[in-house]
Coordinates of C-alpha atoms and ligand atoms in Angstrom, one line a residue:
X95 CA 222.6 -28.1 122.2
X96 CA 221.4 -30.1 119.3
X97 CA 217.8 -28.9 119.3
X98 CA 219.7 -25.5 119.4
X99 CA 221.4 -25.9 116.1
X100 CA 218.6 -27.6 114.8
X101 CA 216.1 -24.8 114.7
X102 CA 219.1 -22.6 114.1
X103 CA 219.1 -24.7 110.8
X104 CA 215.5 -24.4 110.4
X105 CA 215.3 -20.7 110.6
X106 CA 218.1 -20.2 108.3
X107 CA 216.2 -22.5 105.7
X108 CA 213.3 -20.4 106.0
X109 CA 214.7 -17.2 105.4
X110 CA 216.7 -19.0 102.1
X111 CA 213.3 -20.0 100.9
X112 CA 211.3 -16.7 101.6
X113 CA 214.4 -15.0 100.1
X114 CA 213.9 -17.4 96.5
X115 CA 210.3 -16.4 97.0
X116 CA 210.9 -12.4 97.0
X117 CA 213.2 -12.5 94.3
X118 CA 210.8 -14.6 91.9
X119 CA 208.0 -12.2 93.3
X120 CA 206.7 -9.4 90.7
X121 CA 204.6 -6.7 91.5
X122 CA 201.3 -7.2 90.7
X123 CA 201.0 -3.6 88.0
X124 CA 197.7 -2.1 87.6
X125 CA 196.0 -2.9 84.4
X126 CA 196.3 -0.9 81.1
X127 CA 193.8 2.1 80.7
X128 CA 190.6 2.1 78.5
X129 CA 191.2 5.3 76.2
X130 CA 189.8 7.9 76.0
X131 CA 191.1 9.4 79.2
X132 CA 190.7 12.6 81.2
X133 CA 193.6 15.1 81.1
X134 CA 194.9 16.6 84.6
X135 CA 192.6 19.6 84.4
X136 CA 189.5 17.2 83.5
X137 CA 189.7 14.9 86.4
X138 CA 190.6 18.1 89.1
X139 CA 187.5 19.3 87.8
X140 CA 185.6 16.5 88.1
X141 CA 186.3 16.1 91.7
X142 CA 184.8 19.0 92.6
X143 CA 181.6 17.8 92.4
X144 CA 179.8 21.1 92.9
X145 CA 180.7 24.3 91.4
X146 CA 178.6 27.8 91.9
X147 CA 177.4 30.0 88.9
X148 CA 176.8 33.6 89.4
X149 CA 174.6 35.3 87.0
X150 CA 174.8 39.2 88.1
X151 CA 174.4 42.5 85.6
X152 CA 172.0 45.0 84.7
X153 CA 169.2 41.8 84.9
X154 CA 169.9 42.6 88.2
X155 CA 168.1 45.7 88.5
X156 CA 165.5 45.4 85.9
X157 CA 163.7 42.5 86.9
X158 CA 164.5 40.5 83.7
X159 CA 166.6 37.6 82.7
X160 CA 167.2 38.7 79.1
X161 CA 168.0 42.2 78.7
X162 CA 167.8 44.5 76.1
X163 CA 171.4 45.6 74.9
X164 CA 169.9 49.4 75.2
X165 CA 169.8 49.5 79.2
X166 CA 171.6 52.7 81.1
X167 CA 174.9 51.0 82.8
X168 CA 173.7 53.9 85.3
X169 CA 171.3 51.6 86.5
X170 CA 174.0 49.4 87.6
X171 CA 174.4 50.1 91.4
X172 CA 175.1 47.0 93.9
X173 CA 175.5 49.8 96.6
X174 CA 176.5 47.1 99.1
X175 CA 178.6 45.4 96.9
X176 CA 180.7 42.6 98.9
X177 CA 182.4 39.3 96.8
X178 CA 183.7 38.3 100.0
X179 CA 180.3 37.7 100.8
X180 CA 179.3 35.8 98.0
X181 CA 183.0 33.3 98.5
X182 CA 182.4 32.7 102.2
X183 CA 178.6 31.5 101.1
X184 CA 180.8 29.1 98.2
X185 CA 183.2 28.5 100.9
X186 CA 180.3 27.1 103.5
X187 CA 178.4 25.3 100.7
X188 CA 181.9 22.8 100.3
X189 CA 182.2 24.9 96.8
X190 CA 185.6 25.4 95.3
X191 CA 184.7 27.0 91.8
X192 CA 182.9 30.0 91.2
X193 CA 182.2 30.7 87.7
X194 CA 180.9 34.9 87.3
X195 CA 178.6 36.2 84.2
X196 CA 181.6 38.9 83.3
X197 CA 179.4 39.4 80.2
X198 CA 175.7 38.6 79.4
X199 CA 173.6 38.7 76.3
X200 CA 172.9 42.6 77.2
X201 CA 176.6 42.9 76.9
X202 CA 177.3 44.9 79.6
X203 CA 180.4 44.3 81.1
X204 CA 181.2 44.0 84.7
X205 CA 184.6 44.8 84.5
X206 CA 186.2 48.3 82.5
X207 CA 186.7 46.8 79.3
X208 CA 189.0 49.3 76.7
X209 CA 186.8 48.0 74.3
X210 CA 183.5 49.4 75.1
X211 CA 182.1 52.1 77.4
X212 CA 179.0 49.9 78.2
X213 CA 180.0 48.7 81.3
X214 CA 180.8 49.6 85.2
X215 CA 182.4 52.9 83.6
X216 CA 179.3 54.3 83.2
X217 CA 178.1 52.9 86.6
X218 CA 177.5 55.5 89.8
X219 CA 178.4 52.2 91.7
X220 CA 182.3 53.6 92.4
X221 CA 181.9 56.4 90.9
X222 CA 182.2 54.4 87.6
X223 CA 185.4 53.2 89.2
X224 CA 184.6 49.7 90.2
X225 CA 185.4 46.4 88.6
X226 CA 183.3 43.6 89.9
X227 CA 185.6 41.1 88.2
X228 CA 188.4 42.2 90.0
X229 CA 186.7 42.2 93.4
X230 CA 185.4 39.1 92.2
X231 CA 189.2 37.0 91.8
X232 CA 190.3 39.1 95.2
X233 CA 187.6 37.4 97.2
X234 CA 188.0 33.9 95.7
X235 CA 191.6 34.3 95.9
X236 CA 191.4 35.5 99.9
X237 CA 188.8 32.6 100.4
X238 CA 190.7 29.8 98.8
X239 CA 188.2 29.3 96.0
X240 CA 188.9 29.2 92.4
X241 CA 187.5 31.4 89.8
X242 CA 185.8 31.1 86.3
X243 CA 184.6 33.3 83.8
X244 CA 181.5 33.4 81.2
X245 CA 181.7 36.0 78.9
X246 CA 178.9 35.5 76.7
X247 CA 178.8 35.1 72.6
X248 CA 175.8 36.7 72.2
X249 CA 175.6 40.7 72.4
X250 CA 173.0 42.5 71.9
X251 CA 174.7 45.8 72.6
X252 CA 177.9 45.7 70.4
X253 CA 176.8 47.3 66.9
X254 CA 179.4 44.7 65.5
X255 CA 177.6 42.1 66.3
X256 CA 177.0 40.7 62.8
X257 CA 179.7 41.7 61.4
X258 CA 182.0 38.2 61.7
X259 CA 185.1 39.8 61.2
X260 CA 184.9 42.9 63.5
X261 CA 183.1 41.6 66.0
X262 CA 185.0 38.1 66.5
X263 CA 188.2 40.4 66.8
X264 CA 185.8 42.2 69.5
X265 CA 185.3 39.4 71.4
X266 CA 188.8 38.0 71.4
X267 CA 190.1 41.5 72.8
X268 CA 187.8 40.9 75.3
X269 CA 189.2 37.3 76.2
X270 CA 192.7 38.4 76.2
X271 CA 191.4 41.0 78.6
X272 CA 190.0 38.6 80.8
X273 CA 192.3 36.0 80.7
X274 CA 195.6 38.2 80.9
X275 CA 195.0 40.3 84.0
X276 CA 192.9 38.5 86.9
X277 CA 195.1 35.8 87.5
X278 CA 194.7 32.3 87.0
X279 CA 191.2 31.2 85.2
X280 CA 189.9 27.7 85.7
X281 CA 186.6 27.4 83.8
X282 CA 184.9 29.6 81.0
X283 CA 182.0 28.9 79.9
X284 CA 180.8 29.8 76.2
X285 CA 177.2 28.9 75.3
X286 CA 175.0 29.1 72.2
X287 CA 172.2 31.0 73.6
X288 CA 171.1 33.5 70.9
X289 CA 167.0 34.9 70.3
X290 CA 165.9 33.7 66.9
X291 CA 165.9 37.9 65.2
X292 CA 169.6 37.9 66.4
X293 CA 171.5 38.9 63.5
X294 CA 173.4 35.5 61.2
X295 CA 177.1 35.5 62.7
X296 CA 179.8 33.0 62.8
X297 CA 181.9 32.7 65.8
X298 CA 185.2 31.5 65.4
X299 CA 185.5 28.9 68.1
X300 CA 188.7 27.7 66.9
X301 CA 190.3 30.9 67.3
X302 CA 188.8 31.7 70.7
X303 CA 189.9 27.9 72.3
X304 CA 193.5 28.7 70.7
X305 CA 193.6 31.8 72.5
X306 CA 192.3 30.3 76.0
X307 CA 194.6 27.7 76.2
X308 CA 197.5 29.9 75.2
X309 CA 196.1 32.3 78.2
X310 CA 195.5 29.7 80.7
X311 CA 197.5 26.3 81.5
X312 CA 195.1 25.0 83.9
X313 CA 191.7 26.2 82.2
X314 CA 188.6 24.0 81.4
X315 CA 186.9 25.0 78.4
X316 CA 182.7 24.2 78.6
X317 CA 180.5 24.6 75.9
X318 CA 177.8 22.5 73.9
X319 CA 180.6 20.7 72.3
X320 CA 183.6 21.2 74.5
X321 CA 186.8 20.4 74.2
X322 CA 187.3 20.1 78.0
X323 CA 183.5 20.0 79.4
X324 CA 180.3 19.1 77.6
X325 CA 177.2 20.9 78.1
X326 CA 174.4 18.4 79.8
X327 CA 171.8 19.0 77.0
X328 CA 169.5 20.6 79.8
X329 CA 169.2 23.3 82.5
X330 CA 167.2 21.2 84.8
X331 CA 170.4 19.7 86.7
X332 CA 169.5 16.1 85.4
X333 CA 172.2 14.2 83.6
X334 CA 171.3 10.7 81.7
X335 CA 170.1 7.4 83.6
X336 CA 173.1 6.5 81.4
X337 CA 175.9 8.6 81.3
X338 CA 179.3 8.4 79.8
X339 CA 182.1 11.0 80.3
X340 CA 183.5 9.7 76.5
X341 CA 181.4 11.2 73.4
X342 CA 182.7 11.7 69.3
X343 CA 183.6 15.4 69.4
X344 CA 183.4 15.4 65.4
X345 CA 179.3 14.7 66.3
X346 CA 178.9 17.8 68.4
X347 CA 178.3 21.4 67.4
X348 CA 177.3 24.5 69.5
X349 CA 174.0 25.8 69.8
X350 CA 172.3 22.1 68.1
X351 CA 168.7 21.4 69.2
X352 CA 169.1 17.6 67.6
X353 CA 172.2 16.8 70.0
X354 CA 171.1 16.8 73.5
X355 CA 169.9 13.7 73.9
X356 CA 173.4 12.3 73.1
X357 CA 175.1 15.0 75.2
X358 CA 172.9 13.5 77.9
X359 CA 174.0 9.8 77.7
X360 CA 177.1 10.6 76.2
X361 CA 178.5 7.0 73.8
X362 CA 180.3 4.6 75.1
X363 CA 182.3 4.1 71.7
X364 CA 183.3 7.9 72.3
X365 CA 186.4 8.6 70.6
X366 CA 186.7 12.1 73.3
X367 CA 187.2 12.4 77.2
X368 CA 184.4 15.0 77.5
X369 CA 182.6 14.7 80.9
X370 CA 178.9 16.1 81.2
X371 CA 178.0 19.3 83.3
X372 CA 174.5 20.1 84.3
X373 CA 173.9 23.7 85.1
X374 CA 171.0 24.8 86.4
X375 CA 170.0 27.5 88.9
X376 CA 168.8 27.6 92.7
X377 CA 165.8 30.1 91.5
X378 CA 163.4 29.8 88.9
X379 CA 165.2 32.5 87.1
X380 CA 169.2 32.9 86.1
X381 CA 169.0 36.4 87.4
X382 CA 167.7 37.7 90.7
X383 CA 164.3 38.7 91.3
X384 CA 162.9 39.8 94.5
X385 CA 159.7 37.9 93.7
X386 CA 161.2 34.7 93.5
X387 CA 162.5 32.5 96.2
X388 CA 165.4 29.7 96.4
X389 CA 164.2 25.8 95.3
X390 CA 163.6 23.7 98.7
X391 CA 166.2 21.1 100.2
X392 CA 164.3 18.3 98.5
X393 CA 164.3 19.5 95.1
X394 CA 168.4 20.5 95.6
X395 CA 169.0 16.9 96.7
X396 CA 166.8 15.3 93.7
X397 CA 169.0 17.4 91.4
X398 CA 172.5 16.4 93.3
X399 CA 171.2 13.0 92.9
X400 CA 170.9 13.1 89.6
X401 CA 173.7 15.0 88.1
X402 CA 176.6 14.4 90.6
X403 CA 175.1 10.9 91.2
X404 CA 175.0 10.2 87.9
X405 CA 178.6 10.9 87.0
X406 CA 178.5 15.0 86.5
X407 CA 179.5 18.0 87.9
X408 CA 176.9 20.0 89.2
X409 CA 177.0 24.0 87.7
X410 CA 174.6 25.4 90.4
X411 CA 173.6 29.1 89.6
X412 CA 173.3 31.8 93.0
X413 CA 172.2 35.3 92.0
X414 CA 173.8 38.1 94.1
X415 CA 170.5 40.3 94.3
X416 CA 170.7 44.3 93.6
X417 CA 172.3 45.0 96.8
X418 CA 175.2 42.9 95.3
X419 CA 174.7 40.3 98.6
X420 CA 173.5 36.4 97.7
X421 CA 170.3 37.0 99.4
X422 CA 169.9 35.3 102.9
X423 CA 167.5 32.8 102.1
X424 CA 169.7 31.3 99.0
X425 CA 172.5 31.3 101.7
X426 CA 170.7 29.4 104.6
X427 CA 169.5 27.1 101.7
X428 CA 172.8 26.1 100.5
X429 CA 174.1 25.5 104.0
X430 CA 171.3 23.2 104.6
X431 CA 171.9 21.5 101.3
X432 CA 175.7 21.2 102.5
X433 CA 174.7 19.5 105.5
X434 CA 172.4 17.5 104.5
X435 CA 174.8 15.9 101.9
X436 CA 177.6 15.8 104.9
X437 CA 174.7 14.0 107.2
X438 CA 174.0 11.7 104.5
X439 CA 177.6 10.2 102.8
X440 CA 179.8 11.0 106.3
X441 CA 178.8 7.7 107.4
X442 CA 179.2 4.6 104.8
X443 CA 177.7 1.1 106.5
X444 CA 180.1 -1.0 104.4
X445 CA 182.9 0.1 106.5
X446 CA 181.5 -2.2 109.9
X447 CA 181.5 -4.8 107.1
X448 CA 182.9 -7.7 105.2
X449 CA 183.5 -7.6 101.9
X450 CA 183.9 -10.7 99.6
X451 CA 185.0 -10.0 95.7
X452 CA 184.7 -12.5 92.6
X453 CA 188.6 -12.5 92.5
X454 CA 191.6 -10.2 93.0
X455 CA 194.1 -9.2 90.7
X456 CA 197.6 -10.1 91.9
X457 CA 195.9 -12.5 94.4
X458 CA 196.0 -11.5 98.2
X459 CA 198.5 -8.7 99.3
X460 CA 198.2 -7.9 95.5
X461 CA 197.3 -4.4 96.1
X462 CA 194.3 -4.6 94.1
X463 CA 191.5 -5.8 96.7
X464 CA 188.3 -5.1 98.3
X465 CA 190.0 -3.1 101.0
X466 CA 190.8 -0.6 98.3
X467 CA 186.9 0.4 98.4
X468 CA 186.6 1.2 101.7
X469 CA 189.8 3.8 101.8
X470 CA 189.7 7.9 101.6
X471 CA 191.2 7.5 97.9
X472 CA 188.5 7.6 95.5
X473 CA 190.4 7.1 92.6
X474 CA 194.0 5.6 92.7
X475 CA 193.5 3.0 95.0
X476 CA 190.8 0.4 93.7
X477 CA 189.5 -3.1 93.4
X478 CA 190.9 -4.9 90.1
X479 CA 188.9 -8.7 89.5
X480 CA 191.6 -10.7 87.5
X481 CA 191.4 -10.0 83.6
X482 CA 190.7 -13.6 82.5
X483 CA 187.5 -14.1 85.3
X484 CA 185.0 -13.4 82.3
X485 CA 182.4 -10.8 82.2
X486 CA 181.1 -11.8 85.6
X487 CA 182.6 -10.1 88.6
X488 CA 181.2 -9.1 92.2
X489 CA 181.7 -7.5 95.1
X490 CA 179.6 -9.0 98.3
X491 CA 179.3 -6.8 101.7
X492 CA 178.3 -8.8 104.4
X493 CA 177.1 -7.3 107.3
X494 CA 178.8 -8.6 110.6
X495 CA 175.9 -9.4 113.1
X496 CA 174.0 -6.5 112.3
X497 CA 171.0 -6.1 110.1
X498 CA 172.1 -3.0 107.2
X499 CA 169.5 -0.3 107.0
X500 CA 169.9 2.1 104.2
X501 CA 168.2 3.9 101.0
X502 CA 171.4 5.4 99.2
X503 CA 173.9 2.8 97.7
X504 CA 177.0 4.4 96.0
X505 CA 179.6 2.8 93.7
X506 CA 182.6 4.8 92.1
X507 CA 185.2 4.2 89.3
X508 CA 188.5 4.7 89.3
X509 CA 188.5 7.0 86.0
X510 CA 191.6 7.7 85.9
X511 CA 192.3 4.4 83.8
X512 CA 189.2 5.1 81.8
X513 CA 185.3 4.8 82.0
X514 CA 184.5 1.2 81.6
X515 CA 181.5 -0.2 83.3
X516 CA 178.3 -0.6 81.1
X517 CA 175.9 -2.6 83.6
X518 CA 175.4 -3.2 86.7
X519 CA 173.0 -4.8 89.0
X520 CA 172.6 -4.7 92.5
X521 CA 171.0 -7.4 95.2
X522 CA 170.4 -7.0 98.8
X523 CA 169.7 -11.0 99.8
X524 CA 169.2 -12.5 97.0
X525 CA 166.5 -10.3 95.7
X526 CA 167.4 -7.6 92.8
X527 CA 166.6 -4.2 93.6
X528 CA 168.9 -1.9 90.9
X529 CA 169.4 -2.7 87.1
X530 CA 171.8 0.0 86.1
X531 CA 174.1 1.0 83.3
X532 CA 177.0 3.3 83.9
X533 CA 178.8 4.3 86.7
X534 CA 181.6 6.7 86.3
X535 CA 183.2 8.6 88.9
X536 CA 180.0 8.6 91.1
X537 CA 176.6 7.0 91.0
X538 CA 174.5 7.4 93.4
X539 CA 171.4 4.9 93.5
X540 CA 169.0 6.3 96.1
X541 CA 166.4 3.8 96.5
X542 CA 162.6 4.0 94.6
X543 CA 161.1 1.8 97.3
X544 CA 162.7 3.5 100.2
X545 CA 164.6 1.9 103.2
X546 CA 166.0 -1.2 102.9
X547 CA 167.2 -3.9 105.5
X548 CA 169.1 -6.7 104.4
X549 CA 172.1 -8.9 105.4
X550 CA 174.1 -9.3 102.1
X551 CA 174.7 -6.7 99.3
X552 CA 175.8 -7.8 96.0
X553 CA 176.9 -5.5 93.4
X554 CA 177.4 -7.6 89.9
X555 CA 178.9 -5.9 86.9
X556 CA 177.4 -7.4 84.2
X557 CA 179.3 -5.7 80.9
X558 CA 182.3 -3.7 80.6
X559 CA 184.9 -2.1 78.5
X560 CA 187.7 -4.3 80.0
X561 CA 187.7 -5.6 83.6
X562 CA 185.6 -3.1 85.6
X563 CA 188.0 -0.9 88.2
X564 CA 186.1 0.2 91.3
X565 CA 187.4 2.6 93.6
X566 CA 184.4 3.1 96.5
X567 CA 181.5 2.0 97.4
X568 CA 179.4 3.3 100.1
X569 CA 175.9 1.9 101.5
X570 CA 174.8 5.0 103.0
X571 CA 170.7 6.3 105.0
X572 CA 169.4 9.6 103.4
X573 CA 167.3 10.3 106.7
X574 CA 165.9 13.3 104.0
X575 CA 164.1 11.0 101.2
X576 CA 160.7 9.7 101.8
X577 CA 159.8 8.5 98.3
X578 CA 156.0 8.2 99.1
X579 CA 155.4 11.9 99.8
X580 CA 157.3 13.3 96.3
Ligands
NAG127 C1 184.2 56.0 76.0 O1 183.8 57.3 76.3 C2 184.9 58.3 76.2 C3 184.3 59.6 76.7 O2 183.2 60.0 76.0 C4 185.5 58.3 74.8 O3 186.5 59.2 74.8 C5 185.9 56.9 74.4 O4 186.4 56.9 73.1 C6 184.8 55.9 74.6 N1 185.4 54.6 74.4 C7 184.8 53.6 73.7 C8 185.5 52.3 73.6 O5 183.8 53.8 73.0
NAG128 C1 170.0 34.3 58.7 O1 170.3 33.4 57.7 C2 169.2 32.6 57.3 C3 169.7 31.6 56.2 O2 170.8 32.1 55.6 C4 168.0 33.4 56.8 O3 166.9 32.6 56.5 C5 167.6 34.4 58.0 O4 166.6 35.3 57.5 C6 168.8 35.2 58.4 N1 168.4 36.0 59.6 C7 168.7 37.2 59.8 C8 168.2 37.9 61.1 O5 169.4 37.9 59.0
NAG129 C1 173.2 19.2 64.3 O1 173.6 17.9 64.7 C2 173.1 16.9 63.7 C3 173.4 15.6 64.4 O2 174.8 15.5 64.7 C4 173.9 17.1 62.4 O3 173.4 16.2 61.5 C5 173.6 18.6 61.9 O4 174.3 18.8 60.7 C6 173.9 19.6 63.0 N1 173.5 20.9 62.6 C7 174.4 21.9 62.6 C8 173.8 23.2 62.2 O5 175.5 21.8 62.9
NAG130 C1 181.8 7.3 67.7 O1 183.0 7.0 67.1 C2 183.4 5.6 67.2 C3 184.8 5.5 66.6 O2 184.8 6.0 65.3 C4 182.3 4.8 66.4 O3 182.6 3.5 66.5 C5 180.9 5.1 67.0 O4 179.9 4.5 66.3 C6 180.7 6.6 67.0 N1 179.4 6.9 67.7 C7 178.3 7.4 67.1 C8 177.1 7.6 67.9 O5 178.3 7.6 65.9
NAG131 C1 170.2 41.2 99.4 O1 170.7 40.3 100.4 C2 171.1 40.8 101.6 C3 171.6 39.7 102.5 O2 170.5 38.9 102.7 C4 170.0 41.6 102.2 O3 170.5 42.3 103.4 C5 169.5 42.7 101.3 O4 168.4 43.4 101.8 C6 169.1 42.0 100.0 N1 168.7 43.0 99.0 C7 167.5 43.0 98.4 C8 167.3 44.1 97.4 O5 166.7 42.2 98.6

């Protein structure tokens, strides 16, 4: 009966204490964020990772990729005509924006503008009936893809192109068109493209971005200079080795030869959340053209490597051909580029291991620790160091009795409080093997010397713009890169 009571007495002691304990206990709260940051529309954008471009118009059927302004819209005839096509290729691909050339620099328009009879209207395709556009947000809309619109700057049809006034209210009638009656928009795209004997003419951006953003809640705005998504500085697909989402704005300016280095690397002292898109296409050309053909597996990796994988979105361009179908070839393509991709990151190595960090903010149980890196959320759950552990923090995997065996190592931020990490350096037993800058919300180091083995991975992060937040990391075999036969 005594020892009874007596471990009654003990349990009722301990419960007192843990209860002193819990009420003392505070919640370890994530850190402050590193301005600038990314709005709601910024960051749903840059999760997307890949985005699909359609470049489609009378270029189509003349074999060129800069028309004339003067072609017949009756040579406009996609007799087969099928968006739904062109989604379920997006669809299969893991794409979930499509961004269509409503308007290019010939300025015919794929849709029955009010404002101009140079378009479909004078098309046989329908019976001058048709509007591609509208087929166009049907079929995203059935396929559960998302839709964007370029409508480009540059006309060489309009006769009021030169005339600032009249043609900038041209051009905005056209926008409200576009943005008013096929549903929700969440990208345009407005470039500086013009041939050097265009007529002088101003556009006035401010009034057009006024006018989108009145349009469209949940719209992106791309151009050189933004103000949601900056242009890469390139059509090659190929971001910076460094690359920063944050960049001055009051630096930039559309259609500017002498920026694009800096719209490469972006600044880390960037006053502006303005992440970097690389466009580039799958062919040679913008447009189709039956004599070219679709870029091979290895050269779509190399560019996914190198924009996605270094921070960026990745704008790839698919040209329905004159039938109106992406061509066969571009679609087996992309599915093998989907796969391969799928092959490649669905398994990560570091998740059969142990992972040791410099420190934890919160301590143990904190909610900040290595464990965060390893989860499906790659960008609210992370791995916080503690703030006052200096500018030297870690994280260690450690494989269990295995040997690892990769070529592809893969770190992400957690952007959402900001970019912030400046260097990094990564070790595989002791030995260095990466020297990197940024990271962002994905880098991608796929590895020079090919496959390594190793026991211990080391990931330092040598500088930062307050402690460094990681959200994944992945070690990960690319069964597709042989580095000795590029
Ligand atoms: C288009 O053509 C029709 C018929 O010729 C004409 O009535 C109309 O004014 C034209 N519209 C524009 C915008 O030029
Ligand atoms: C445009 O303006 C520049 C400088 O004002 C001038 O040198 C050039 O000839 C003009 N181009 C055309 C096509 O009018
Ligand atoms: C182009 O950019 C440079 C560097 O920011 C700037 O000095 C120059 O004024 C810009 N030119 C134009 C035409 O905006
Ligand atoms: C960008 O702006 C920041 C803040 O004004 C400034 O410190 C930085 O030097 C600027 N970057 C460049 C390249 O001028
Ligand atoms: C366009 O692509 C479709 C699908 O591959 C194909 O059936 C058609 O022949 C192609 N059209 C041309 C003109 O190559």
């Amino acid at each position: 009966m005594a020892k009874l009571l007596c471990s009654f007495y003990i349990i009722t002691l301990l419960q007192l204490v843990q209860l002193v304990i819990s009420k003392r206990e505070i919640i370890p709260t994530p850190p402050l964020p590193v301005l600038p940051l990314p709005t709601f529309s910024q960051l749903k954008w840059q999760q997307r990772e890949l985005i699909m471009f359609l470049h489609f118009g009378v270029n189509t059927f003349t074999d060129s990729e800069w028309g004339t302004g003067h072609e017949n819209p009756a040579i406009f005839n996609p007799v087969e005509l099928n968006t739904n096509q062109w989604v379920t290729v997006a669809a299969e691909a893991g794409i979930s924006l499509m961004i269509l050339t409503a308007k290019h620099h010939d300025g015919f328009c794929l849709w029955p503008s009010k404002y101009t009879n140079h378009s479909v209207i004078g098309s046989p395709w329908k019976n001058g009936h048709g509007d591609v556009v509208q087929e166009f947000v049907n079929a995203a809309k059935v396929g559960g893809v998302d839709a964007g619109i370029y409508l480009s700057p540059w006309d060489k049809h309009d006769r009021r192109y030169g005339q600032d006034l009249a043609y900038n209210e041209y051009y905005l009638a056209q926008l409200q068109e576009l943005l008013n009656k096929y549903g929700s928009v969440r990208e345009i795209w407005f470039d500086g493209a013009k041939g050097s004997n265009a007529p002088n003419m101003s556009y006035y951006f401010s009034d057009w971005f006024a006018m989108v953003n009145e349009l469209q809640s949940s719209i992106n705005i791309f151009s050189d200079a933004g103000p949601d998504v900056r242009w890469v500085g390139n059509e090659q697909g190929f971001a910076g080795d460094t690359c920063w989402s944050t960049i001055n704005r009051t630096s930039l300016s559309i259609g500017n030869e002498s920026i694009v280095e800096y719209l490469n690397t972006g600044d880390p002292r960037g006053t502006d959340w303005l992440p970097a898109e690389c466009d580039v296409s799958i062919r040679p050309g913008w447009f189709w053209h039956k004599s070219e053909s679709p870029k091979k597996l290895s050269e779509l990796l190399e560019i996914y490597y190198n924009s996605v994988g270094r921070n960026c979105v990745l704008l790839l361009n698919v040209p329905p051909n004159s039938t109106g179908l992406i061509s066969d070839i571009d679609a087996q393509r992309l599915r093998e580029f989907r796969s391969a991709i799928d092959t490649i990151f669905s398994k990560n190595l570091a998740e059969n291991c142990y992972i040791k960090v410099s420190s934890q903010r919160g301590g143990k149980g904190g909610g900040f620790g290595p464990e965060n890196l390893l989860d499906s959320d790659h960008l609210w759950t992370y791995w916080a160091p503690r703030d006052e552990d200096g500018d030297d923090h870690w994280i260690e995997i450690w494989g269990k009795d295995e040997v690892l065996r990769f070529n592809v190592i893969r770190i992400q931020e957690a952007i959402g409080l900001g970019q912030r990490i400046k260097r990094h350096e990564i070790y595989v037993d002791h030995k260095q093997i990466i020297k990197g800058t940024t990271i962002g919300h994905k880098r991608l180091h796929r590895l020079d010397g090919g496959t390594v083995h190793g026991h211990v991975v080391r990931i330092r992060i040598r500088g930062s713009r307050g402690v460094p937040l990681i959200s994944s990391i992945g070690l990960h075999f690319d069964p597709f890169w042989h580095p000795n036969f590029i």
